[in-house]
Coordinates of C-alpha atoms in Angstrom, one line a residue:
Chain A
M15 CA -0.1 0.0 0.3
A16 CA 1.3 3.1 -1.3
A17 CA 2.6 5.4 1.8
N18 CA 2.5 9.7 0.7
V19 CA 5.2 9.7 -0.4
Q20 CA 4.9 12.3 -3.1
D21 CA 2.3 15.0 -3.6
V22 CA 0.1 14.4 -6.4
I23 CA -1.1 17.0 -9.4
M24 CA -4.6 15.7 -10.2
L25 CA -6.0 16.3 -13.4
V26 CA -10.4 16.3 -13.6
G27 CA -12.1 16.4 -16.5
D28 CA -13.6 14.3 -19.5
S29 CA -12.7 12.4 -22.2
L30 CA -9.5 14.7 -23.0
T31 CA -8.8 14.5 -20.0
Q32 CA -9.1 10.4 -19.7
G33 CA -7.4 10.3 -22.3
G34 CA -4.6 12.1 -21.7
F35 CA -1.9 8.9 -21.1
V36 CA -1.6 8.1 -24.6
P37 CA 1.7 8.7 -25.9
F38 CA 2.4 12.2 -26.1
G39 CA -0.9 13.0 -23.8
F40 CA -0.5 15.9 -21.7
A41 CA -0.9 13.5 -18.7
Q42 CA 1.7 11.0 -19.8
Q43 CA 4.1 14.1 -20.6
L44 CA 3.3 15.9 -17.4
A45 CA 4.0 11.8 -15.3
H46 CA 7.2 12.0 -16.9
V47 CA 8.5 15.9 -16.5
Y48 CA 7.3 15.3 -12.8
M49 CA 9.1 11.8 -12.4
R50 CA 10.5 11.7 -8.7
K51 CA 8.6 15.1 -7.9
L52 CA 5.2 14.4 -8.2
D53 CA 2.6 11.8 -8.9
V54 CA -0.1 12.5 -12.3
I55 CA -3.4 11.4 -10.5
N56 CA -6.3 11.2 -14.1
R57 CA -9.2 11.5 -12.5
G58 CA -11.0 12.6 -15.9
L59 CA -14.7 10.8 -17.5
S60 CA -15.2 10.1 -20.5
G61 CA -18.3 11.3 -21.5
Y62 CA -19.3 13.1 -18.7
N63 CA -20.5 17.2 -18.1
T64 CA -19.9 19.4 -15.3
T65 CA -23.2 18.2 -13.8
W66 CA -22.4 14.7 -13.5
A67 CA -18.8 15.5 -12.6
I68 CA -19.4 17.3 -9.0
P69 CA -20.8 13.9 -6.5
A70 CA -17.6 12.3 -8.3
F71 CA -15.4 14.8 -7.5
E72 CA -16.8 15.2 -4.1
Q73 CA -16.0 11.5 -3.6
F74 CA -12.5 11.7 -5.0
F75 CA -11.1 15.0 -3.3
A76 CA -10.3 14.3 0.2
R77 CA -13.0 15.9 2.7
Q78 CA -10.4 18.2 5.5
H79 CA -10.5 15.3 8.0
E80 CA -8.8 12.7 5.5
Q81 CA -6.3 15.1 4.2
R82 CA -3.6 14.9 6.6
H83 CA -3.4 11.1 5.6
V84 CA -3.1 11.3 1.7
P85 CA -1.2 12.8 -0.9
Q86 CA -1.3 16.5 -0.9
V87 CA -2.8 18.1 -4.4
Q88 CA 0.1 20.1 -5.5
L89 CA -1.7 21.2 -8.8
L90 CA -5.3 20.6 -10.0
T91 CA -6.2 21.0 -13.4
I92 CA -10.3 21.2 -14.3
W93 CA -11.1 20.9 -18.0
F94 CA -14.8 20.4 -18.7
G95 CA -17.1 21.9 -21.3
A96 CA -16.9 19.6 -24.2
N97 CA -19.5 18.2 -22.8
D98 CA -21.4 20.6 -21.7
A99 CA -21.6 22.4 -24.6
C100 CA -23.7 19.3 -26.2
I101 CA -26.5 20.6 -28.1
P102 CA -29.8 20.2 -26.4
P103 CA -31.7 17.7 -26.4
S104 CA -28.6 15.6 -25.6
I105 CA -27.9 14.2 -22.3
Q106 CA -25.2 16.0 -21.8
H107 CA -26.1 18.9 -23.0
V108 CA -25.7 21.6 -19.5
P109 CA -27.2 25.2 -20.2
L110 CA -24.5 28.1 -20.4
P111 CA -25.4 29.6 -16.6
Q112 CA -25.2 26.3 -15.3
F113 CA -21.8 25.0 -16.1
A114 CA -20.6 28.3 -15.3
S115 CA -22.5 28.1 -11.9
N116 CA -20.7 23.9 -11.8
L117 CA -17.2 25.5 -12.5
S118 CA -17.1 28.2 -9.8
L119 CA -18.8 25.1 -7.8
I120 CA -15.8 22.6 -8.3
I121 CA -13.3 25.5 -7.6
Q122 CA -15.5 26.9 -4.2
K123 CA -15.0 23.3 -2.8
V124 CA -11.5 24.0 -2.9
K125 CA -11.1 27.3 -2.1
N126 CA -13.7 27.9 0.4
P127 CA -13.3 27.9 3.8
S128 CA -16.2 26.3 4.6
S129 CA -16.3 23.9 2.3
P130 CA -16.0 20.0 3.9
H131 CA -12.8 19.8 0.9
Y132 CA -11.2 23.6 1.4
S133 CA -7.9 22.6 0.8
P134 CA -6.1 26.2 0.8
L135 CA -2.3 24.8 -0.9
T136 CA -4.2 23.6 -3.8
R137 CA -3.4 25.8 -6.8
I138 CA -5.8 25.1 -9.3
I139 CA -5.5 26.0 -13.3
L140 CA -8.8 26.0 -15.7
F141 CA -8.8 24.5 -19.4
T142 CA -11.1 25.8 -21.9
P143 CA -12.4 23.3 -24.0
P144 CA -10.5 22.9 -28.1
P145 CA -12.8 23.9 -30.9
V146 CA -15.2 21.5 -32.3
N147 CA -14.2 21.2 -36.4
T148 CA -17.8 20.5 -37.3
H149 CA -16.9 19.3 -41.1
Q150 CA -14.6 16.4 -39.5
R151 CA -17.1 15.4 -36.1
S152 CA -20.1 14.9 -38.9
A153 CA -18.0 12.9 -41.3
D154 CA -17.0 10.3 -37.9
L155 CA -20.2 10.6 -36.5
A156 CA -21.8 9.5 -40.0
T157 CA -19.7 6.2 -39.8
R158 CA -21.3 5.3 -36.1
T159 CA -24.1 2.4 -36.6
P160 CA -26.1 3.9 -36.4
P161 CA -25.1 7.1 -38.1
R162 CA -25.4 10.2 -35.9
A163 CA -26.6 13.7 -36.6
L164 CA -23.8 16.0 -35.3
D165 CA -24.1 16.6 -31.7
R166 CA -21.6 19.9 -31.5
Q167 CA -21.6 23.1 -33.2
F168 CA -18.4 25.4 -33.2
D169 CA -19.8 28.5 -32.3
V170 CA -21.6 27.0 -29.0
T171 CA -18.0 25.0 -27.9
R172 CA -17.1 28.8 -28.7
Q173 CA -19.0 30.6 -25.9
Y174 CA -18.2 27.2 -23.6
A175 CA -14.9 28.4 -24.0
E176 CA -15.7 32.0 -23.5
A177 CA -17.8 31.5 -20.0
V178 CA -14.3 29.2 -18.8
K179 CA -12.4 32.6 -19.1
I180 CA -15.0 34.8 -17.2
V181 CA -15.1 31.9 -13.9
G182 CA -11.5 32.1 -13.7
E183 CA -11.2 35.6 -13.7
K184 CA -14.0 35.5 -11.3
E185 CA -12.8 33.2 -9.3
K186 CA -9.3 34.5 -9.7
V187 CA -8.0 31.3 -11.2
P188 CA -5.8 31.1 -13.7
V189 CA -7.0 29.8 -17.3
L190 CA -5.3 27.6 -19.9
D191 CA -6.8 28.8 -22.8
V192 CA -6.8 25.6 -24.9
W193 CA -9.4 26.9 -27.3
T194 CA -7.8 29.6 -28.5
D195 CA -4.1 28.0 -28.4
V196 CA -5.5 25.5 -30.8
W197 CA -7.6 27.8 -32.7
E198 CA -4.8 30.0 -33.5
A199 CA -2.1 26.8 -34.5
A200 CA -4.7 26.1 -37.1
G201 CA -5.0 29.5 -39.3
K202 CA -8.1 30.3 -37.4
V203 CA -9.1 27.8 -40.5
E204 CA -12.0 25.5 -38.7
E205 CA -11.3 22.0 -41.7
Q206 CA -7.5 22.7 -40.4
L207 CA -8.7 21.7 -37.4
S208 CA -8.0 18.0 -38.2
E209 CA -4.4 18.9 -37.9
F210 CA -5.1 19.3 -34.0
L211 CA -8.2 16.8 -33.8
Y212 CA -8.4 13.3 -34.6
D213 CA -12.5 13.6 -34.8
G214 CA -12.8 16.4 -34.8
L215 CA -13.9 16.8 -31.5
H216 CA -10.4 14.8 -29.1
L217 CA -6.7 16.2 -29.5
N218 CA -4.2 14.0 -31.4
E219 CA -0.4 14.1 -30.9
K220 CA 0.1 17.7 -32.0
G221 CA -3.4 18.7 -30.0
Y222 CA -2.2 17.2 -26.8
L223 CA 1.7 19.1 -26.9
I224 CA -0.4 22.1 -27.0
V225 CA -2.1 21.4 -23.9
H226 CA 1.4 20.8 -22.7
Q227 CA 3.5 23.4 -23.5
G228 CA 1.1 25.9 -22.4
L229 CA 0.2 24.5 -19.5
L230 CA 3.9 24.3 -18.4
K231 CA 3.8 27.6 -19.4
L232 CA 1.2 29.1 -17.2
I233 CA 2.9 26.9 -14.2
N234 CA 6.4 29.0 -14.9
E235 CA 3.9 32.0 -14.6
K236 CA 1.8 31.8 -12.0
Y237 CA 2.9 28.8 -10.1
P238 CA 6.4 28.8 -10.4
E239 CA 7.4 27.1 -7.5
I240 CA 6.1 23.8 -8.5
A241 CA 8.1 24.4 -12.1
P242 CA 9.5 21.2 -12.6
D243 CA 12.5 22.6 -13.0
N244 CA 12.0 24.3 -9.1
L245 CA 11.5 20.8 -7.6
R246 CA 13.7 18.0 -6.4
F247 CA 14.1 14.4 -6.5
V248 CA 12.2 12.9 -2.9
F249 CA 14.4 10.4 -2.8
A250 CA 18.5 11.8 -3.8
G251 CA 19.7 11.3 -7.5
H252 CA 22.0 8.2 -7.2
A253 CA 24.9 10.6 -7.5
E254 CA 24.3 12.3 -4.5
L255 CA 24.2 10.4 -2.5
D256 CA 26.6 10.6 0.1
H257 CA 28.2 6.8 0.8
S258 CA 29.7 8.1 4.3
N259 CA 26.0 8.6 5.6
L260 CA 23.9 6.3 3.1
E261 CA 20.9 6.2 5.9
Q262 CA 20.5 9.8 6.2
S263 CA 21.5 11.0 2.5
L264 CA 18.3 7.6 1.6
Q265 CA 15.7 10.1 3.6
K266 CA 12.5 11.6 1.5
R267 CA 12.4 14.9 1.5
S268 CA 9.9 17.5 -0.1
A269 CA 10.1 17.9 -3.4
F270 CA 10.6 21.7 -2.5
P271 CA 14.0 22.5 -1.6
N272 CA 14.5 24.4 1.6
Chain B
M14 CA -5.8 16.1 -1.3
A15 CA -6.8 13.3 -3.4
A16 CA -8.9 10.0 -1.4
N17 CA -8.6 6.7 -1.6
V18 CA -10.9 6.3 -5.2
Q19 CA -8.1 4.3 -7.2
D20 CA -6.1 1.6 -5.9
V21 CA -2.6 1.1 -7.5
I22 CA -0.1 -0.8 -9.1
M23 CA 3.2 0.5 -8.0
L24 CA 6.8 0.1 -10.2
V25 CA 9.8 -0.7 -8.3
G26 CA 12.8 -0.4 -9.7
D27 CA 16.2 1.3 -11.0
S28 CA 16.4 3.9 -14.5
L29 CA 14.4 1.0 -16.7
T30 CA 11.8 1.5 -14.4
Q31 CA 11.9 5.5 -13.5
G32 CA 11.8 5.9 -17.6
G33 CA 8.7 4.4 -17.6
F34 CA 5.9 7.1 -18.4
V35 CA 8.2 8.1 -21.8
P36 CA 5.8 7.7 -25.0
F37 CA 5.3 3.7 -25.2
G38 CA 7.1 3.2 -22.4
F39 CA 5.4 0.5 -20.0
A40 CA 4.2 2.8 -17.3
Q41 CA 2.6 4.9 -19.7
Q42 CA 0.8 1.8 -21.7
L43 CA -0.5 0.1 -18.2
A44 CA -1.8 4.2 -16.9
H45 CA -3.8 4.2 -20.0
V46 CA -5.2 0.9 -20.2
Y47 CA -6.1 0.8 -16.7
M48 CA -7.0 4.1 -16.7
R49 CA -10.3 5.1 -14.1
K50 CA -9.6 1.4 -12.5
L51 CA -6.1 1.5 -11.1
D52 CA -3.3 4.3 -10.7
V53 CA -0.2 3.6 -11.8
I54 CA 2.2 4.9 -9.2
N55 CA 6.1 5.0 -10.4
R56 CA 8.7 4.8 -7.8
G57 CA 11.9 4.3 -10.0
L58 CA 15.1 5.2 -8.8
S59 CA 17.8 5.5 -11.8
G60 CA 21.0 4.7 -10.5
Y61 CA 20.2 3.0 -7.8
N62 CA 21.0 -0.9 -6.5
T63 CA 18.8 -3.4 -4.6
T64 CA 21.2 -2.0 -1.7
W65 CA 20.3 1.5 -1.9
A66 CA 16.7 0.7 -2.7
I67 CA 15.2 -1.0 0.4
P68 CA 15.7 1.9 2.9
A69 CA 13.8 3.8 0.2
F70 CA 11.0 1.0 0.0
E71 CA 10.5 0.7 3.4
Q72 CA 9.9 4.3 3.0
F73 CA 7.2 4.6 0.0
F74 CA 5.5 1.0 0.8
A75 CA 3.2 2.5 3.8
R76 CA 3.4 0.1 6.8
Q77 CA 0.2 -1.8 8.0
H78 CA -0.9 0.7 10.3
E79 CA -1.2 3.2 7.7
Q80 CA -2.5 0.8 4.8
R81 CA -5.8 1.6 6.3
H82 CA -5.7 5.3 5.1
V83 CA -3.7 4.8 2.0
P84 CA -4.3 3.5 -1.8
Q85 CA -4.1 -0.5 -1.5
V86 CA -1.2 -1.6 -4.0
Q87 CA -3.0 -4.3 -6.0
L88 CA 0.0 -5.1 -8.1
L89 CA 4.1 -4.6 -7.1
T90 CA 6.7 -5.0 -10.1
I91 CA 10.0 -5.0 -8.8
W92 CA 12.9 -4.4 -11.1
F93 CA 16.6 -4.1 -10.2
G94 CA 19.8 -5.5 -11.9
A95 CA 21.3 -3.9 -14.6
N96 CA 22.9 -1.5 -11.7
D97 CA 23.9 -4.1 -9.5
A98 CA 25.4 -5.6 -11.7
C99 CA 28.0 -3.1 -12.3
I100 CA 31.3 -4.4 -12.9
P101 CA 33.6 -3.6 -9.1
P102 CA 34.9 -1.3 -8.7
S103 CA 31.9 0.6 -9.9
I104 CA 29.5 1.9 -6.1
Q105 CA 27.1 0.5 -8.0
H106 CA 27.8 -3.1 -7.9
V107 CA 26.1 -5.4 -5.6
P108 CA 27.2 -9.4 -5.1
L109 CA 25.5 -11.7 -6.9
P110 CA 24.2 -13.4 -3.4
Q111 CA 23.7 -10.3 -2.2
F112 CA 21.3 -9.2 -5.0
A113 CA 19.4 -12.5 -4.6
S114 CA 19.0 -11.9 -0.7
N115 CA 18.5 -8.4 -1.5
L116 CA 15.3 -9.1 -3.6
S117 CA 14.1 -11.8 -1.3
L118 CA 14.5 -9.2 1.4
I119 CA 12.3 -6.5 -0.4
I120 CA 9.6 -9.7 -1.1
Q121 CA 9.4 -10.6 2.1
K122 CA 8.6 -7.3 3.6
V123 CA 5.5 -7.2 2.2
K124 CA 4.6 -11.6 2.1
N125 CA 5.9 -12.1 5.5
P126 CA 3.1 -11.5 8.3
S127 CA 5.7 -10.4 11.0
S128 CA 6.5 -7.0 8.5
P129 CA 5.9 -4.4 9.1
H130 CA 5.0 -3.7 5.8
Y131 CA 3.2 -7.0 5.3
S132 CA 0.4 -6.1 2.7
P133 CA -1.4 -9.9 2.2
L134 CA -3.4 -8.6 -0.8
T135 CA -0.3 -7.2 -2.8
R136 CA 0.4 -9.1 -5.9
I137 CA 3.6 -9.9 -7.3
I138 CA 5.9 -9.5 -10.3
L139 CA 9.8 -9.7 -10.0
F140 CA 11.2 -8.1 -13.9
T141 CA 14.6 -9.8 -15.2
P142 CA 17.1 -7.0 -16.3
P143 CA 17.4 -6.8 -20.5
P144 CA 20.3 -8.0 -21.7
V145 CA 23.3 -5.0 -22.3
N146 CA 24.8 -4.8 -26.0
T147 CA 28.1 -4.0 -24.6
H148 CA 29.0 -2.6 -28.0
Q149 CA 26.3 0.0 -28.3
R150 CA 27.0 1.1 -23.8
S151 CA 30.9 1.1 -24.7
A152 CA 30.4 3.3 -28.0
D153 CA 28.0 5.5 -25.6
L154 CA 30.5 5.6 -22.5
A155 CA 32.8 7.0 -25.1
T156 CA 30.8 9.8 -26.6
R157 CA 30.8 11.0 -22.0
T158 CA 33.0 14.3 -21.0
P159 CA 35.3 12.6 -19.8
P160 CA 35.1 9.1 -21.5
R161 CA 34.1 6.3 -19.3
A162 CA 35.1 2.6 -19.7
L163 CA 32.7 0.0 -19.8
D164 CA 31.0 -0.9 -17.1
R165 CA 29.4 -3.5 -17.6
Q166 CA 29.6 -7.3 -19.2
F167 CA 26.8 -9.3 -21.8
D168 CA 27.7 -12.3 -19.4
V169 CA 27.5 -11.0 -16.3
T170 CA 24.3 -9.1 -16.6
R171 CA 22.8 -12.0 -17.7
Q172 CA 23.6 -14.3 -14.4
Y173 CA 22.1 -11.8 -12.6
A174 CA 18.6 -11.9 -14.8
E175 CA 19.1 -15.7 -14.0
A176 CA 19.5 -15.1 -10.2
V177 CA 16.1 -12.4 -10.7
K178 CA 14.6 -16.1 -11.5
I179 CA 15.7 -18.4 -9.0
V180 CA 14.3 -15.7 -6.5
G181 CA 11.1 -16.0 -8.1
E182 CA 11.1 -20.0 -7.7
K183 CA 12.2 -19.6 -4.1
E184 CA 9.4 -17.1 -2.6
K185 CA 7.1 -18.2 -5.8
V186 CA 6.4 -14.9 -7.3
P187 CA 5.8 -14.7 -11.2
V188 CA 9.0 -13.5 -13.3
L189 CA 8.7 -11.4 -16.2
D190 CA 12.1 -12.7 -17.6
V191 CA 12.2 -9.6 -19.9
W192 CA 15.9 -10.8 -20.4
T193 CA 15.1 -13.9 -22.3
D194 CA 12.2 -12.0 -24.2
V195 CA 14.4 -9.1 -25.4
W196 CA 17.4 -11.7 -26.7
E197 CA 15.0 -13.5 -28.6
A198 CA 13.3 -10.9 -30.1
A199 CA 16.9 -9.9 -31.0
G200 CA 17.8 -13.0 -32.5
K201 CA 20.1 -14.7 -30.0
V202 CA 23.1 -11.7 -31.2
E203 CA 24.0 -9.1 -28.9
E204 CA 24.7 -6.1 -32.0
Q205 CA 20.5 -6.5 -33.0
L206 CA 19.9 -5.4 -29.2
S207 CA 20.2 -2.0 -30.2
E208 CA 16.9 -2.8 -32.1
F209 CA 15.8 -2.9 -28.6
L210 CA 18.2 -1.1 -26.3
Y211 CA 19.0 3.1 -27.7
D212 CA 22.0 3.1 -25.8
G213 CA 23.2 -0.1 -24.7
L214 CA 21.3 -0.5 -21.4
H215 CA 18.3 1.5 -21.8
L216 CA 14.5 -0.1 -23.2
N217 CA 13.6 2.2 -26.6
E218 CA 10.1 2.1 -27.6
K219 CA 10.2 -1.6 -29.2
G220 CA 11.7 -2.8 -25.9
Y221 CA 9.4 -1.5 -23.7
L222 CA 6.4 -3.0 -25.8
I223 CA 7.9 -6.2 -25.1
V224 CA 7.9 -5.9 -21.5
H225 CA 4.1 -4.5 -21.6
Q226 CA 2.9 -7.4 -23.7
G227 CA 5.1 -9.5 -21.5
L228 CA 3.3 -8.2 -18.3
L229 CA 0.1 -8.3 -19.6
K230 CA 0.3 -11.7 -20.7
L231 CA 1.5 -12.7 -17.3
I232 CA -1.4 -11.0 -15.2
N233 CA -4.0 -12.4 -17.5
E234 CA -1.6 -15.8 -16.8
K235 CA -1.5 -15.7 -13.1
Y236 CA -3.2 -12.7 -11.8
P237 CA -6.1 -12.6 -14.1
E238 CA -8.5 -11.3 -11.5
I239 CA -6.4 -7.5 -12.1
A240 CA -6.6 -7.7 -16.1
P241 CA -7.6 -4.9 -17.3
D242 CA -10.8 -6.1 -18.8
N243 CA -11.8 -7.9 -16.0
L244 CA -11.8 -4.4 -13.9
R245 CA -14.5 -2.1 -14.3
F246 CA -14.5 1.4 -13.8
V247 CA -14.8 3.2 -10.3
F248 CA -17.1 6.1 -11.6
A249 CA -20.1 4.3 -14.1
G250 CA -19.5 5.2 -17.9
H251 CA -21.3 8.1 -19.0
A252 CA -23.5 5.7 -20.8
E253 CA -24.0 3.4 -17.8
L254 CA -25.4 6.4 -15.9
D255 CA -29.2 5.9 -14.7
H256 CA -30.7 9.1 -15.3
S257 CA -33.8 8.2 -13.1
N258 CA -31.4 7.9 -10.4
L259 CA -28.5 9.9 -10.5
E260 CA -27.1 10.6 -7.0
Q261 CA -26.5 6.3 -6.7
S262 CA -25.4 5.8 -10.2
L263 CA -22.3 8.4 -9.8
Q264 CA -21.1 6.7 -6.2
K265 CA -17.9 5.1 -6.6
R266 CA -17.4 1.5 -6.6
S267 CA -15.3 -1.2 -6.6
A268 CA -13.0 -1.9 -9.5
F269 CA -13.9 -5.4 -9.0
P270 CA -17.0 -6.3 -10.7
N271 CA -19.6 -8.0 -7.9

């Protein structure tokens, strides 16, 4: 059973998060650059919207009285909107004002001292959903059995991305604007989004690379104390070991340098 | 802070384990196939031999009285030998009998009811180190500043791999024989190991693929109850949600089906 030797980065979201451990996915890349410093815990729930995610979040984010027993969440990423933005009557649809208040609610669960889940040390980053390539998405859905009609619209997902940015301002939480970063990388041409999305909705390697690079840049700007280069190995590197006092030099340390 | 919503697979070893979260590495691949079922915790320590790993293991594997607070280790992989097999006077060298007894000691820490770290539910798999390509390793070390002499021998590492298999038999722990699997894939020709090793010592994508495929096969044979296909999502898949009783259907479940 794992002792609390490393703190964690917790990734919360939908399928874009759940799929993050693919080769070159953002969870894979984070786990690699934070090796021996922070563990990366993936709590992505494919297909979930914010309304369904809230009860799950309450179960996987420890309550205050449990927090001393479990790894500290040094960074929490929250990435929703791709499913909330489904067009009605999709059961996944969450109205825009409800989506915004759900995001605020998740943030307040962590940041509000009166919340059972209050965790003042946890840093939060909100992500916007990526833009949808409706041409590619329609073609993909047409191949399903039975074929399905287009379930998302380009402009609707853009509104949900804008809402995330407004929530970030209101809650004073940094926002990784995946929507804009991917849109600009595609030259602001919807068809060219296929360079970054494999099915019109989900990121491919090149899309996740934009997320990973943007996330590391944002961590360095907003939370430099947890940038990978500013943390040390919890167990000393083998070349650092003091062989005249091995027992001492093999003691675990905080990843934060003194 | 993370609550204990998913049990874990803990990967213990040296740089071959530490590097497992590279794209197509065995940690990355495990994390992806076990998503929403088990978390993958990487405790690889580059450069470490078994002697140095034991005090670290005692700190990152929970003691009995802590175990109810932290995630259960459903599977523990132990992969050493690559550094223990360094040629004297390398400080990494561990004599062969000591290497074998160190491996037994780590296993007994988990399996022996009188051990403070006793964890009867934890399944263990031992890995053998991969074969060394001394031609490739020599060429790599010659490019270092200053240049370094060859530090490992093909036949010595083979002996350490054999020792792992003997320990596995003695301790009744299944062994993933990475040495033999990679050696056979290379047609039993040392120079051809470069297809699977990027520097004569560490596995590349093709090498890690052999490890991942072998590990999943071994899990299916020896511990089928934790094979990925025999576990379920801890939080229900979105298509499984019962919208007439959403609260109930969003309750976390054991990954083991009833």
